[in-house]
Amino acid sequence: MAKQYWLMKSEPDVYSIDDLAREKKTYWDGVRNYQARNFMRDKMKIGDGIFYYHSNAEPSGIAGIAKVASQSYPDPSQFDPKDVHYDPDSKKDSPVWYLVDIQFVQKFPKLLPLEALKGVKGLEKMPLLQRGQRLSVQPVSESEWKMILKLANVKD
DNA sequence: GCCAACGTTGGC
DNA sequence: GCCAACGTTGGC
């Protein structure tokens, strides 16, 4: 299986790339969208590349790189009645929500703002740039991955 | 803080 | 199964 690439959104006020850089590794809990879950549960493989995207930020944009650090497993927060992500419909023997661990790779020297991605030839198909797109876990093609690394002035 | 766009819920 | 109402996302 060839290496695949992803983009994952996080609000930096909640958990930023600096938080990830400090902790080195975290688990991506709280995703409650089926499409995003399916990518994590069915598609992600250890070692896949992840663009770490800051949403609801000033400015919003890609902040750096992480990588998938585990197979998918059930999101523990769905079983915890005290957790905001608690899902009373989910049962332990048939969990609804899955997540993966992600590991810090590098922070971009400068955040690559969303604005800088718009209008770039070769990136126009990215879900991120589609009007109204809110998916928090998205696939990125290899060519998009390489172009963005170039724009950010970093090597993989 | 506003609001457009979207996904989900629930009445019918 | 339709679709209006609602809650959420996320750029601005």
CSV table of N, CA, C and O (backbone and C1' of nucleotides) in Angstrom, one decimal, chain B:
chain,number,residue,atom,x,y,z
B,1,DG,P,-19.4,38.1,20.4
B,1,DG,O5',-20.2,38.5,19.2
B,1,DG,C5',-20.2,39.8,18.8
B,1,DG,C4',-20.6,39.9,17.4
B,1,DG,C3',-21.9,39.1,17.1
B,1,DG,O3',-22.7,39.8,16.2
B,1,DG,C1',-20.1,38.3,15.8
B,2,DC,P,-24.1,39.4,15.7
B,2,DC,O5',-23.7,39.0,14.2
B,2,DC,C5',-23.2,40.0,13.4
B,2,DC,C4',-23.0,39.4,12.0
B,2,DC,C3',-24.3,38.7,11.5
B,2,DC,O3',-24.6,39.1,10.2
B,2,DC,C1',-22.3,37.3,11.3
B,3,DC,P,-26.0,38.8,9.5
B,3,DC,O5',-25.6,37.5,8.7
B,3,DC,C5',-24.6,37.6,7.7
B,3,DC,C4',-24.3,36.2,7.2
B,3,DC,C3',-25.6,35.3,7.0
B,3,DC,O3',-25.4,34.5,5.8
B,3,DC,C1',-24.1,34.2,8.3
B,4,DA,P,-26.4,34.7,4.7
B,4,DA,O5',-25.7,33.8,3.5
B,4,DA,C5',-24.3,34.0,3.2
B,4,DA,C4',-23.7,32.7,2.9
B,4,DA,C3',-24.5,31.7,2.2
B,4,DA,O3',-23.7,31.0,1.3
B,4,DA,C1',-23.8,30.8,4.3
B,5,DA,P,-24.2,30.0,0.2
B,5,DA,O5',-23.8,28.6,0.9
B,5,DA,C5',-22.4,28.3,1.1
B,5,DA,C4',-22.4,27.0,1.9
B,5,DA,C3',-23.2,25.9,1.3
B,5,DA,O3',-22.3,24.8,1.0
B,5,DA,C1',-23.5,26.1,3.6
B,6,DC,P,-22.8,23.5,0.3
B,6,DC,O5',-23.0,22.5,1.5
B,6,DC,C5',-21.8,22.2,2.2
B,6,DC,C4',-22.3,21.6,3.6
B,6,DC,C3',-23.1,20.4,3.5
B,6,DC,O3',-22.3,19.3,3.7
B,6,DC,C1',-23.8,21.9,5.2
B,7,DG,P,-22.9,17.8,3.5
B,7,DG,O5',-23.3,17.4,5.0
B,7,DG,C5',-22.3,17.4,6.0
B,7,DG,C4',-22.9,17.0,7.3
B,7,DG,C3',-23.7,15.6,7.2
B,7,DG,O3',-23.5,14.9,8.4
B,7,DG,C1',-25.2,17.4,7.9
B,8,DT,P,-24.2,13.5,8.7
B,8,DT,O5',-25.4,14.0,9.7
B,8,DT,C5',-25.1,14.7,10.9
B,8,DT,C4',-26.4,15.0,11.7
B,8,DT,C3',-27.2,13.7,11.8
B,8,DT,O3',-27.6,13.6,13.2
B,8,DT,C1',-28.5,15.5,10.9
B,9,DT,P,-28.4,12.5,13.8
B,9,DT,O5',-29.8,13.1,14.1
B,9,DT,C5',-29.9,14.4,14.8
B,9,DT,C4',-31.3,14.9,14.8
B,9,DT,C3',-32.4,13.8,15.1
B,9,DT,O3',-33.1,14.3,16.2
B,9,DT,C1',-32.9,15.0,13.1
B,10,DG,P,-34.1,13.4,17.0
B,10,DG,O5',-35.5,13.7,16.3
B,10,DG,C5',-35.9,15.1,16.2
B,10,DG,C4',-37.2,15.1,15.4
B,10,DG,C3',-38.2,14.0,15.7
B,10,DG,O3',-39.5,14.5,15.6
B,10,DG,C1',-37.6,14.0,13.4
B,11,DG,P,-40.6,13.8,16.4
B,11,DG,O5',-41.9,14.5,15.7
B,11,DG,C5',-41.8,15.9,15.3
B,11,DG,C4',-42.6,16.1,14.1
B,11,DG,C3',-43.9,15.4,14.0
B,11,DG,O3',-44.9,16.2,13.4
B,11,DG,C1',-42.6,14.8,12.1
B,12,DC,P,-46.5,15.9,13.6
B,12,DC,O5',-46.8,15.2,12.2
B,12,DC,C5',-46.8,16.0,11.0
B,12,DC,C4',-46.7,15.1,9.8
B,12,DC,C3',-47.6,13.9,9.8
B,12,DC,O3',-48.9,14.3,9.2
B,12,DC,C1',-45.5,13.4,8.9
